Amino acid sequence: MKKILVTGATGQVGSELKVLAPRYSQLDWVFADRSVLDLSDFKAISKVLYEIQPQIIINCAAYTAVDKAETETELADILNHQAVAVLAQWTTANDCQLLHLSTDYVFDGNSSTPLTEAAATGPINTYGQTKLAGEQACLRENPNAIIIRTSWVYSAFGANFVKTMCKLMQEQEHLNVVNDQIGSPTYAADLAQAIVTIVTHPKWQAGMYHFSNAGEISWYEFVLAIQEIGGFNCQITGIPSADYPTPARRPKYSLLDKSKIATTFGVQVPEYRESLAKCMALIRVNSRN
Ligand code: NDP
């Protein structure tokens, strides 16, 4: 039985993998949160990995606070870049497979067609720069690694855009939401399923892959969908990003092309609206308990 280690086990994707794990009992799952494996402590990484002896690592740990990364640059780089290099080195030296996660924010946003894995990168914020450096270090130190870039991740676990919008729409009569950043959201449960499909696939096929839900929308349209599914009575106005300044710039267009992951591994790419409805039903149930 292959031993599979999930880092960042308390995060959105880590938590969704924990939900799926019992259905994949052919794998010996180990979930490590920060208290077990602190990725900012490089010496501890090798020690803990040596003790666990995983045959597959899924790296769900990251510094994900996009705006804070503009000021906490060093910490973002340690987690998103330097620690990834250490993990990748260990996996190469110990015959371990590595699946790492990255982001649509490695792109500059100037494309107007869905981004394939071969599209030129050019991050416009610190988070994206550190994640790109992490991708490069990962493939340099372990050319056999798989990297999945994803975008706009939400789930019933942890703090995220969908939960924040549900709360705000219940509290406020009016919300402004940017309508000039285009992409597709990702339900972390669908991404977790994609990851499991890949690690249980008979053939490990190294390289870069893109995954998000299907659909092409702005954040404004995403909020309209959240409003409709949730039945919230709140007026939503679309505004340009220029009217909503944030510490980190965001790409205007970061829609990922998912054909490669679908054809290589047979990964399903559910429609964003279907997945949003599933997640919101779960959020509603959880809020009653
Ligand atoms: P979360 O922010 O939900 O989870 C990140 C995890 O990293 C948490 O479990 C956190 O632990 C852990 N972590 C932070 N610092 C450390 C540390 N020093 N040592 C060990 N663990 C640490 O992220 P997601 O699940 O949403 O994201 C998963 C991946 O997807 C990441 O690589 C991210 O960059 C990428 N991604 C995410 C997007 C998003 O919108 N969220 C969009 C695009 C890509 P703790 O709970 O203790 O803080």
Coordinates of C-alpha atoms and ligand atoms in Angstrom, one line a residue, residues 7-14 33-34 37-40 59-64 79-80 100-104 127 131 150-154 191, ligand 1:
T7 CA 0.8 18.8 3.7
G8 CA -1.3 21.8 4.7
A9 CA -4.0 19.4 5.9
T10 CA -6.0 22.2 7.5
G11 CA -6.4 24.2 4.4
Q12 CA -9.3 24.1 1.9
V13 CA -7.8 21.5 -0.5
G14 CA -6.2 19.5 2.3
D33 CA -0.8 20.1 9.5
R34 CA 1.6 22.9 10.5
L37 CA 5.3 19.6 9.4
D38 CA 6.2 23.3 9.6
L39 CA 7.4 24.1 6.1
S40 CA 9.2 27.3 7.2
N59 CA 1.8 19.7 -1.2
C60 CA -1.3 21.7 -0.2
A61 CA 0.6 24.0 2.1
A62 CA 1.2 27.5 0.9
Y63 CA 1.3 31.2 1.8
T64 CA -2.1 32.2 0.2
L79 CA 6.7 28.9 2.0
N80 CA 5.8 29.2 -1.7
H100 CA 2.5 20.4 -6.0
L101 CA -0.2 23.1 -6.4
S102 CA 0.2 26.5 -8.1
T103 CA -1.9 29.4 -9.3
D104 CA -3.4 31.3 -12.2
Y127 CA 2.2 36.0 -4.4
K131 CA 4.5 30.7 -6.6
T150 CA -5.7 26.3 -10.1
S151 CA -7.7 29.5 -9.6
W152 CA -10.2 31.2 -7.3
V153 CA -10.5 28.3 -4.8
Y154 CA -13.4 28.0 -2.4
L191 CA -9.8 19.8 -7.3
Ligands
NDP1 P1 -5.4 27.5 2.3 O1 -4.9 28.9 2.6 O2 -6.8 27.1 2.6 O3 -4.4 26.5 3.1 C1 -3.0 26.7 3.1 C2 -2.5 25.7 4.1 O4 -1.1 25.9 4.2 C3 -3.1 25.7 5.5 O5 -3.3 24.4 5.9 C4 -1.9 26.4 6.3 O6 -1.9 26.0 7.6 C5 -0.8 25.8 5.6 N1 0.5 26.5 6.0 C6 0.7 27.8 6.0 N2 1.9 28.0 6.5 C7 2.5 26.8 6.8 C8 3.7 26.4 7.3 N3 4.6 27.2 7.7 N4 3.9 25.1 7.5 C9 3.0 24.2 7.1 N5 1.8 24.5 6.6 C10 1.5 25.8 6.5 O7 -5.0 27.2 0.8 P2 -5.8 26.4 -0.3 O8 -6.2 25.0 0.2 O9 -6.9 27.3 -0.8 O10 -4.7 26.3 -1.5 C11 -4.0 25.1 -1.8 C12 -3.0 25.4 -2.9 O11 -3.7 26.0 -4.0 C13 -1.9 26.4 -2.6 O12 -0.7 26.0 -3.2 C14 -2.4 27.7 -3.2 O13 -1.3 28.5 -3.5 C15 -3.1 27.2 -4.4 N6 -4.1 28.1 -4.9 C16 -5.1 28.6 -4.1 C17 -6.0 29.5 -4.5 C18 -7.0 30.1 -3.6 O14 -7.9 30.9 -4.1 N7 -7.1 29.7 -2.3 C19 -6.0 30.0 -5.9 C20 -4.9 29.4 -6.7 C21 -4.0 28.5 -6.2 P3 -2.6 26.8 8.8 O15 -4.1 26.5 8.7 O16 -2.0 26.4 10.0 O17 -2.4 28.3 8.5

